[in-house]
Protein backbone atom coordinates (compact mmCIF):
# COMPACT_ATOMS: atom_id res chain seq x y z
CA UNK A 1 0.00 0.00 0.00
CA UNK A 2 2.89 2.39 0.48
CA UNK A 3 3.81 2.33 -3.19
CA UNK A 4 0.57 3.99 -4.33
CA UNK A 5 0.98 6.68 -1.67
CA UNK A 6 4.52 7.41 -2.86
CA UNK A 7 3.35 7.75 -6.45
CA UNK A 8 0.48 9.98 -5.39
CA UNK A 9 2.83 12.19 -3.36
CA UNK A 10 5.30 12.45 -6.26
CA UNK A 11 2.46 13.31 -8.63
CA UNK A 12 1.18 16.00 -6.26
CA UNK A 13 4.58 17.63 -5.91
CA UNK A 14 4.95 17.66 -9.71
CA UNK A 15 1.62 19.47 -9.99
CA UNK A 16 2.54 22.06 -7.34
CA UNK A 17 6.01 22.86 -8.75
CA UNK A 18 4.74 25.15 -11.56
CA UNK A 19 2.80 27.22 -9.02
CA UNK A 20 6.01 28.27 -7.27
CA UNK A 21 7.30 30.47 -10.13
CA UNK A 22 9.11 33.76 -9.67
CA UNK A 23 7.09 36.97 -9.95
CA UNK A 24 8.35 39.94 -11.96
CA UNK A 25 6.57 43.27 -12.02
CA UNK A 26 7.21 45.37 -15.11
CA UNK A 27 6.74 49.13 -15.40
CA UNK A 28 7.12 50.79 -18.82
CA UNK A 29 7.41 54.49 -19.66
CA UNK A 30 7.55 56.30 -22.99
CA UNK A 31 9.59 59.30 -24.01
CA UNK A 32 9.34 61.06 -27.34
CA UNK A 33 11.54 63.59 -29.07
CA UNK A 34 9.44 66.15 -30.90
CA UNK A 35 9.31 66.44 -34.64
CA UNK A 36 10.84 69.83 -35.50
CA UNK A 37 10.00 70.80 -39.07
CA UNK A 38 11.84 74.10 -39.09
CA UNK A 39 10.68 76.88 -41.40
CA UNK A 40 7.85 75.95 -43.77
CA UNK A 41 7.86 77.59 -47.20
CA UNK A 42 4.30 77.75 -48.59
CA UNK A 43 5.69 78.50 -52.08
CA UNK A 44 7.73 75.29 -52.23
CA UNK A 45 6.37 72.45 -54.35
CA UNK A 46 8.23 69.97 -52.13
CA UNK A 47 6.76 68.54 -48.93
CA UNK A 48 8.57 69.32 -45.68
CA UNK A 49 9.77 66.17 -43.88
CA UNK A 50 11.34 65.66 -40.47
CA UNK A 51 11.78 62.92 -37.87
CA UNK A 52 11.31 62.43 -34.18
CA UNK A 53 12.10 59.56 -31.83
CA UNK A 54 10.08 57.34 -29.54
CA UNK A 55 11.57 55.20 -26.78
CA UNK A 56 9.74 52.83 -24.45
CA UNK A 57 11.76 51.70 -21.43
CA UNK A 58 10.57 48.81 -19.28
CA UNK A 59 11.97 48.18 -15.79
CA UNK A 60 11.56 44.94 -13.86
CA UNK A 61 11.26 44.37 -10.12
CA UNK A 62 10.69 41.33 -7.94
CA UNK A 63 12.34 38.09 -8.98
CA UNK A 64 12.78 36.27 -12.27
CA UNK A 65 11.99 37.73 -15.67
CA UNK A 66 9.05 38.47 -17.93
CA UNK A 67 8.42 38.57 -21.67
CA UNK A 68 6.92 41.95 -22.59
CA UNK A 69 5.21 43.19 -25.73
CA UNK A 70 4.52 46.92 -25.82
CA UNK A 71 1.74 48.47 -27.87
CA UNK A 72 2.03 52.12 -28.86
CA UNK A 73 -0.67 54.52 -30.03
CA UNK A 74 -0.63 58.24 -30.78
CA UNK A 75 -3.54 60.63 -30.33
CA UNK A 76 -5.06 62.72 -33.11
CA UNK A 77 -3.68 65.90 -31.57
CA UNK A 78 -5.57 69.17 -31.54
CA UNK A 79 -7.26 68.47 -34.91
CA UNK A 80 -9.22 65.47 -33.63
CA UNK A 81 -8.53 63.54 -36.85
CA UNK A 82 -5.95 61.02 -38.03
CA UNK A 83 -6.76 61.70 -41.68
CA UNK A 84 -5.25 65.18 -41.42
CA UNK A 85 -3.52 66.28 -38.27
CA UNK A 86 -3.18 70.03 -37.91
CA UNK A 87 -0.68 72.29 -36.21
CA UNK A 88 -2.03 75.61 -35.04
CA UNK A 89 -0.70 79.14 -34.68
CA UNK A 90 -3.66 80.87 -33.07
CA UNK A 91 -6.59 80.31 -35.46
CA UNK A 92 -4.32 79.45 -38.41
CA UNK A 93 -3.83 75.75 -39.23
CA UNK A 94 -1.12 73.84 -41.09
CA UNK A 95 -1.83 70.26 -42.22
CA UNK A 96 0.68 67.51 -41.43
CA UNK A 97 0.85 63.90 -40.30
CA UNK A 98 3.07 61.34 -38.57
CA UNK A 99 3.95 58.05 -40.27
CA UNK A 100 5.69 54.73 -39.55
CA UNK A 101 8.12 55.04 -42.50
CA UNK A 102 9.37 57.30 -45.27
CA UNK A 103 6.82 55.66 -47.58
CA UNK A 104 4.34 57.97 -45.76
CA UNK A 105 1.50 55.49 -46.24
CA UNK A 106 0.75 54.33 -42.67
CA UNK A 107 -0.36 57.08 -40.31
CA UNK A 108 0.55 56.39 -36.68
CA UNK A 109 -2.58 56.36 -34.53
CA UNK A 110 -4.72 53.92 -32.58
CA UNK A 111 -5.93 51.72 -35.44
CA UNK A 112 -9.05 53.79 -36.15
CA UNK A 113 -9.73 56.36 -38.86
CA UNK A 114 -7.22 54.82 -41.27
CA UNK A 115 -4.39 54.90 -38.72
CA UNK A 116 -2.10 52.11 -37.57
CA UNK A 117 -1.02 51.31 -34.00
CA UNK A 118 2.40 49.80 -33.39
CA UNK A 119 3.99 47.16 -31.22
CA UNK A 120 7.43 45.90 -30.25
CA UNK A 121 8.49 42.64 -28.71
CA UNK A 122 8.27 40.34 -27.09
CA UNK A 123 11.49 41.15 -25.27
CA UNK A 124 12.76 39.99 -21.90
CA UNK A 125 12.75 42.25 -18.84
CA UNK A 126 14.58 40.84 -15.83
CA UNK A 127 13.90 41.75 -12.21
CA UNK A 128 16.26 44.57 -11.27
CA UNK A 129 16.98 45.22 -14.94
CA UNK A 130 15.52 47.06 -17.87
CA UNK A 131 15.05 46.76 -21.59
CA UNK A 132 13.80 49.17 -24.21
CA UNK A 133 12.39 49.56 -27.70
CA UNK A 134 13.00 52.57 -29.92
CA UNK A 135 11.45 53.85 -33.10
CA UNK A 136 11.48 56.76 -35.49
CA UNK A 137 8.46 58.97 -36.14
CA UNK A 138 8.32 60.35 -39.69
CA UNK A 139 6.57 63.70 -39.98
CA UNK A 140 5.42 65.23 -43.26
CA UNK A 141 3.86 68.60 -44.10
CA UNK A 142 2.26 68.55 -47.57
CA UNK A 143 3.55 71.16 -50.01
CA UNK A 144 1.84 74.31 -51.22
CA UNK A 145 -0.30 75.18 -48.19
CA UNK A 146 -1.15 78.88 -48.15
CA UNK A 147 -0.70 79.67 -44.47
CA UNK A 148 0.08 82.77 -42.47
CA UNK A 149 3.52 83.08 -40.87
CA UNK A 150 3.66 81.89 -37.26
CA UNK A 151 4.94 79.34 -34.78
CA UNK A 152 2.75 76.28 -35.48
CA UNK A 153 2.50 73.41 -33.01
CA UNK A 154 0.37 70.46 -31.97
CA UNK A 155 0.15 68.24 -28.88
CA UNK A 156 0.26 64.49 -29.38
CA UNK A 157 -0.30 62.01 -26.54
CA UNK A 158 1.65 58.74 -26.66
CA UNK A 159 -0.08 55.77 -25.00
CA UNK A 160 1.81 52.59 -24.16
CA UNK A 161 0.12 49.37 -23.05
CA UNK A 162 1.94 46.18 -22.10
XYZ file of N, CA and C in Angstrom:
486
model
N 0.809 -1.185 0.000
C 0.000 0.000 0.000
C 0.855 1.252 0.000
N 2.049 1.207 0.457
C 2.889 2.388 0.484
C 3.300 2.832 -0.906
N 3.405 1.956 -1.830
C 3.810 2.328 -3.187
C 2.806 3.289 -3.811
N 1.499 3.013 -3.761
C 0.569 3.987 -4.332
C 0.637 5.356 -3.657
N 0.873 5.397 -2.360
C 0.981 6.684 -1.675
C 2.204 7.454 -2.148
N 3.305 6.760 -2.378
C 4.522 7.407 -2.862
C 4.296 7.993 -4.244
N 3.629 7.271 -5.094
C 3.346 7.751 -6.449
C 2.410 8.946 -6.382
N 1.417 8.867 -5.525
C 0.485 9.980 -5.389
C 1.193 11.220 -4.869
N 2.087 11.051 -3.914
C 2.828 12.193 -3.362
C 3.748 12.792 -4.413
N 4.419 11.964 -5.206
C 5.301 12.454 -6.262
C 4.485 13.179 -7.320
N 3.336 12.651 -7.647
C 2.462 13.307 -8.632
C 1.964 14.648 -8.134
N 1.648 14.763 -6.849
C 1.176 15.997 -6.259
C 2.277 17.056 -6.261
N 3.495 16.656 -5.917
C 4.583 17.634 -5.915
C 4.890 18.098 -7.336
N 4.737 17.261 -8.322
C 4.947 17.665 -9.715
C 3.877 18.669 -10.152
N 2.678 18.523 -9.643
C 1.619 19.469 -9.985
C 1.808 20.812 -9.292
N 2.352 20.819 -8.092
C 2.535 22.057 -7.341
C 3.770 22.838 -7.766
N 4.760 22.194 -8.366
C 6.007 22.861 -8.746
C 5.780 24.060 -9.679
N 4.928 23.985 -10.696
C 4.736 25.145 -11.561
C 4.108 26.343 -10.843
N 3.426 26.124 -9.733
C 2.796 27.216 -9.017
C 3.804 28.063 -8.252
N 5.005 27.567 -8.049
C 6.010 28.273 -7.266
C 6.959 29.059 -8.175
N 6.469 29.714 -9.207
C 7.300 30.472 -10.129
C 7.625 31.852 -9.561
N 8.704 32.427 -10.093
C 9.111 33.764 -9.674
C 8.146 34.800 -10.244
N 7.992 35.912 -9.520
C 7.094 36.974 -9.948
C 7.898 38.215 -10.306
N 7.682 38.724 -11.512
C 8.346 39.937 -11.963
C 7.286 40.978 -12.275
N 7.447 42.151 -11.703
C 6.569 43.268 -12.016
C 7.294 44.164 -13.004
N 6.608 44.540 -14.070
C 7.209 45.367 -15.114
C 6.491 46.702 -15.169
N 7.272 47.776 -15.255
C 6.738 49.131 -15.399
C 7.401 49.762 -16.620
N 6.591 50.204 -17.585
C 7.122 50.791 -18.819
C 6.744 52.265 -18.914
N 7.655 53.067 -19.427
C 7.409 54.487 -19.660
C 7.854 54.844 -21.077
N 7.211 55.854 -21.632
C 7.549 56.305 -22.990
C 8.133 57.704 -22.938
N 9.065 57.946 -23.821
C 9.585 59.300 -24.012
C 9.672 59.534 -25.518
N 9.337 60.734 -25.916
C 9.339 61.056 -27.343
C 10.082 62.364 -27.579
N 10.882 62.362 -28.621
C 11.536 63.586 -29.069
C 10.647 64.212 -30.124
N 10.351 65.473 -29.978
C 9.437 66.147 -30.898
C 9.927 66.146 -32.329
N 8.991 66.312 -33.230
C 9.311 66.442 -34.645
C 9.412 67.938 -34.933
N 10.613 68.408 -35.235
C 10.840 69.828 -35.502
C 10.998 70.022 -37.013
N 9.988 70.628 -37.622
C 10.002 70.799 -39.074
C 10.842 71.985 -39.541
N 11.113 72.904 -38.664
C 11.843 74.096 -39.095
C 10.908 75.060 -39.809
N 11.457 75.854 -40.690
C 10.678 76.877 -41.403
C 9.970 76.253 -42.601
N 8.665 76.456 -42.659
C 7.854 75.945 -43.771
C 7.722 77.033 -44.833
N 7.991 76.668 -46.081
C 7.862 77.591 -47.200
C 6.608 77.253 -47.987
N 5.553 78.067 -47.888
C 4.298 77.748 -48.589
C 4.424 77.823 -50.110
N 5.493 78.407 -50.625
C 5.686 78.504 -52.076
C 6.439 77.297 -52.642
N 6.981 76.458 -51.776
C 7.730 75.294 -52.232
C 6.781 74.203 -52.717
N 7.156 73.559 -53.811
C 6.370 72.447 -54.353
C 6.794 71.116 -53.728
N 7.716 71.173 -52.783
C 8.233 69.967 -52.132
C 7.711 69.909 -50.696
N 7.236 68.733 -50.301
C 6.760 68.541 -48.926
C 7.917 68.728 -47.949
N 7.580 69.109 -46.735
C 8.567 69.322 -45.678
C 8.554 68.099 -44.765
N 9.683 67.389 -44.682
C 9.767 66.172 -43.883
C 10.732 66.353 -42.722
N 10.453 65.654 -41.622
C 11.337 65.659 -40.470
C 11.079 64.394 -39.660
N 11.940 64.120 -38.697
C 11.777 62.925 -37.874
C 11.811 63.264 -36.395
N 11.255 62.371 -35.626
C 11.313 62.426 -34.177
C 11.590 61.025 -33.676
N 11.781 60.874 -32.391
C 12.096 59.565 -31.830
C 11.079 59.178 -30.763
N 10.942 57.894 -30.578
C 10.076 57.343 -29.541
C 10.848 56.223 -28.860
N 10.880 56.250 -27.536
C 11.569 55.203 -26.777
C 10.665 54.745 -25.648
N 10.494 53.435 -25.544
C 9.740 52.831 -24.450
C 10.730 52.026 -23.617
N 10.851 52.386 -22.346
C 11.764 51.704 -21.432
C 10.946 50.939 -20.404
N 11.275 49.664 -20.235
C 10.569 48.812 -19.280
C 11.545 48.358 -18.198
N 11.165 48.563 -16.939
C 11.972 48.175 -15.785
C 11.285 47.038 -15.042
N 12.092 46.079 -14.583
C 11.557 44.941 -13.857
C 11.898 45.001 -12.379
N 11.000 44.502 -11.553
C 11.262 44.372 -10.121
C 10.699 43.040 -9.651
N 11.112 42.627 -8.470
C 10.689 41.334 -7.939
C 11.768 40.306 -8.176
N 11.378 39.147 -8.672
C 12.339 38.090 -8.978
C 12.001 37.497 -10.329
N 12.992 36.936 -10.989
C 12.778 36.271 -12.267
C 12.811 37.227 -13.441
N 12.053 36.908 -14.469
C 11.992 37.733 -15.670
C 10.615 37.598 -16.315
N 10.342 38.496 -17.245
C 9.046 38.465 -17.930
C 9.249 38.820 -19.395
N 8.465 38.200 -20.256
C 8.425 38.574 -21.666
C 7.393 39.680 -21.817
N 7.794 40.781 -22.464
C 6.919 41.950 -22.586
C 6.749 42.325 -24.055
N 5.520 42.584 -24.433
C 5.209 43.185 -25.731
C 4.559 44.521 -25.445
N 5.092 45.591 -26.026
C 4.519 46.919 -25.816
C 3.725 47.325 -27.049
N 2.582 47.937 -26.808
C 1.735 48.465 -27.872
C 1.719 49.981 -27.745
N 1.903 50.664 -28.866
C 2.027 52.117 -28.864
C 0.949 52.726 -29.758
N 0.280 53.750 -29.224
C -0.668 54.517 -30.028
C -0.369 56.002 -29.844
N -0.725 56.786 -30.845
C -0.627 58.238 -30.777
C -2.018 58.826 -30.898
N -2.246 59.946 -30.244
C -3.544 60.628 -30.331
C -3.647 61.396 -31.653
N -4.829 61.925 -31.902
C -5.055 62.725 -33.107
C -4.466 64.124 -32.990
N -4.160 64.532 -31.779
C -3.679 65.899 -31.572
C -4.850 66.858 -31.502
N -4.546 68.127 -31.674
C -5.571 69.167 -31.537
C -6.622 69.139 -32.649
N -6.303 68.501 -33.787
C -7.256 68.475 -34.908
C -8.403 67.506 -34.682
N -8.181 66.464 -33.859
C -9.218 65.472 -33.629
C -9.379 64.468 -34.760
N -8.425 64.436 -35.702
C -8.533 63.536 -36.845
C -7.176 62.944 -37.201
N -7.174 61.643 -37.526
C -5.949 61.025 -38.028
C -5.761 61.333 -39.509
N -6.856 61.486 -40.244
C -6.763 61.701 -41.682
C -5.897 62.912 -42.004
N -6.080 63.978 -41.265
C -5.254 65.176 -41.418
C -5.045 65.776 -40.040
N -3.850 65.576 -39.502
C -3.520 66.281 -38.270
C -3.222 67.726 -38.636
N -3.417 68.603 -37.671
C -3.180 70.032 -37.907
C -2.348 70.618 -36.782
N -1.399 71.457 -37.171
C -0.682 72.287 -36.212
C -1.348 73.650 -36.253
N -1.366 74.312 -35.116
C -2.034 75.608 -35.041
C -1.081 76.701 -34.581
N -1.305 77.891 -35.144
C -0.699 79.141 -34.678
C -1.881 80.080 -34.509
N -2.426 80.126 -33.295
C -3.658 80.870 -33.074
C -4.795 80.178 -33.802
N -5.486 80.896 -34.692
C -6.587 80.309 -35.455
C -6.120 79.726 -36.786
N -4.867 79.951 -37.140
C -4.321 79.448 -38.407
C -3.878 77.992 -38.247
N -4.144 77.183 -39.281
C -3.831 75.755 -39.227
C -2.930 75.351 -40.390
N -2.035 74.405 -40.109
C -1.116 73.842 -41.091
C -1.259 72.326 -41.036
N -1.629 71.708 -42.161
C -1.831 70.256 -42.223
C -0.492 69.519 -42.172
N -0.495 68.385 -41.482
C 0.676 67.511 -41.425
C 0.220 66.135 -40.971
N 1.154 65.185 -40.934
C 0.853 63.902 -40.303
C 2.133 63.213 -39.869
N 1.964 62.120 -39.108
C 3.072 61.337 -38.572
C 2.910 59.905 -39.065
N 3.992 59.347 -39.599
C 3.949 58.050 -40.265
C 4.975 57.086 -39.683
N 4.777 55.782 -40.007
C 5.691 54.732 -39.554
C 6.955 54.641 -40.398
N 6.946 55.152 -41.627
C 8.120 55.035 -42.498
C 8.153 56.186 -43.499
N 9.239 56.258 -44.242
C 9.366 57.298 -45.267
C 8.513 57.007 -46.496
N 7.803 55.904 -46.509
C 6.820 55.664 -47.580
C 5.595 56.553 -47.362
N 5.437 57.071 -46.139
C 4.338 57.973 -45.762
C 2.963 57.411 -46.144
N 2.788 56.104 -45.895
C 1.502 55.491 -46.244
C 0.766 54.888 -45.049
N 1.413 54.839 -43.874
C 0.748 54.331 -42.674
C 0.840 55.380 -41.575
N -0.283 56.035 -41.333
C -0.361 57.076 -40.309
C -0.334 56.418 -38.934
N 0.496 56.937 -38.036
C 0.550 56.390 -36.683
C -0.646 56.911 -35.899
N -1.408 55.998 -35.325
C -2.577 56.356 -34.526
C -2.938 55.240 -33.589
N -4.242 54.979 -33.479
C -4.716 53.923 -32.581
C -5.406 52.784 -33.319
N -5.294 52.768 -34.643
C -5.930 51.720 -35.437
C -7.279 52.135 -35.991
N -7.772 53.309 -35.624
C -9.050 53.788 -36.148
C -8.796 54.897 -37.164
N -9.814 55.242 -37.932
C -9.733 56.361 -38.859
C -8.619 56.246 -39.885
N -8.275 55.027 -40.289
C -7.217 54.825 -41.272
C -5.818 54.861 -40.684
N -5.705 54.864 -39.370
C -4.392 54.903 -38.721
C -3.948 53.496 -38.319
N -2.675 53.387 -37.956
C -2.098 52.113 -37.568
C -1.385 52.254 -36.226
N -1.727 51.372 -35.275
C -1.015 51.311 -33.999
C 0.258 50.504 -34.221
N 1.157 50.541 -33.259
C 2.402 49.796 -33.393
C 2.667 48.938 -32.181
N 3.597 48.000 -32.344
C 3.995 47.163 -31.217
C 5.456 46.766 -31.377
N 6.054 46.389 -30.263
C 7.427 45.896 -30.250
C 7.504 44.749 -29.266
N 8.300 43.761 -29.603
C 8.490 42.638 -28.705
C 7.984 41.351 -29.310
N 7.964 40.316 -28.521
C 8.274 40.342 -27.092
C 9.778 40.433 -26.837
N 10.113 41.102 -25.739
C 11.488 41.149 -25.271
C 11.498 40.863 -23.773
N 12.642 40.434 -23.287
C 12.765 39.990 -21.898
C 13.128 41.166 -20.997
N 12.420 41.279 -19.875
C 12.749 42.249 -18.838
C 13.012 41.443 -17.568
N 14.220 41.583 -17.031
C 14.578 40.844 -15.827
C 14.320 41.693 -14.589
N 14.075 41.047 -13.479
C 13.902 41.750 -12.211
C 15.195 42.485 -11.891
N 15.086 43.753 -11.544
C 16.259 44.566 -11.273
C 16.928 45.101 -12.515
N 16.394 44.783 -13.678
C 16.980 45.219 -14.944
C 15.983 45.990 -15.775
N 16.408 46.351 -16.959
C 15.519 47.062 -17.867
C 15.821 46.670 -19.303
N 14.895 46.967 -20.166
C 15.050 46.759 -21.594
C 14.237 47.836 -22.283
N 14.511 48.096 -23.540
C 13.803 49.174 -24.210
C 13.586 48.865 -25.682
N 12.659 49.602 -26.258
C 12.392 49.559 -27.698
C 12.392 51.006 -28.191
N 12.966 51.223 -29.357
C 13.000 52.571 -29.923
C 12.414 52.562 -31.323
N 11.973 53.715 -31.751
C 11.447 53.851 -33.097
C 11.571 55.280 -33.577
N 11.426 55.440 -34.872
C 11.478 56.756 -35.490
C 10.080 57.148 -35.943
N 9.726 58.400 -35.685
C 8.460 58.969 -36.137
C 8.771 59.840 -37.355
N 8.067 59.614 -38.446
C 8.323 60.345 -39.687
C 7.206 61.365 -39.911
N 7.541 62.634 -39.801
C 6.566 63.697 -39.980
C 6.632 64.268 -41.386
N 5.482 64.673 -41.914
C 5.421 65.231 -43.260
C 4.361 66.326 -43.334
N 4.782 67.499 -43.811
C 3.864 68.600 -44.097
C 3.691 68.643 -45.605
N 2.465 68.473 -46.120
C 2.259 68.545 -47.570
C 2.660 69.920 -48.117
N 3.103 69.922 -49.356
C 3.552 71.156 -50.014
C 2.388 72.069 -50.362
N 2.735 73.307 -50.637
C 1.842 74.314 -51.220
C 0.618 74.647 -50.368
N 0.794 74.736 -49.047
C -0.304 75.178 -48.193
C -0.149 76.683 -47.977
N -1.174 77.426 -48.291
C -1.148 78.881 -48.153
C -1.508 79.237 -46.719
N -0.482 79.401 -45.886
C -0.701 79.674 -44.467
C 0.006 80.959 -44.055
N -0.524 81.555 -43.013
C 0.076 82.772 -42.468
C 1.350 82.417 -41.705
N 2.323 83.327 -41.661
C 3.519 83.077 -40.866
C 3.151 82.906 -39.391
N 3.914 82.093 -38.684
C 3.664 81.892 -37.263
C 4.404 80.688 -36.737
N 4.335 80.498 -35.450
C 4.936 79.336 -34.782
C 3.831 78.287 -34.604
N 3.796 77.304 -35.481
C 2.750 76.280 -35.481
C 3.172 75.103 -34.603
N 2.208 74.568 -33.858
C 2.504 73.414 -33.009
C 1.242 72.581 -32.787
N 1.455 71.377 -32.299
C 0.375 70.456 -31.971
C 0.811 69.691 -30.726
N -0.135 69.051 -30.062
C 0.151 68.245 -28.879
C -0.346 66.835 -29.146
N 0.579 65.887 -29.133
C 0.260 64.489 -29.383
C 0.508 63.706 -28.091
N -0.448 62.868 -27.722
C -0.302 62.014 -26.544
C 0.112 60.612 -26.994
N 1.171 60.097 -26.385
C 1.654 58.736 -26.656
C 1.093 57.838 -25.554
N 0.445 56.739 -25.953
C -0.083 55.772 -24.996
C 0.618 54.440 -25.199
N 1.122 53.874 -24.108
C 1.812 52.587 -24.163
C 1.064 51.602 -23.271
N 0.722 50.454 -23.836
C 0.117 49.369 -23.051
C 1.042 48.151 -23.164
N 1.056 47.355 -22.118
C 1.945 46.179 -22.104
C 1.383 45.110 -21.204
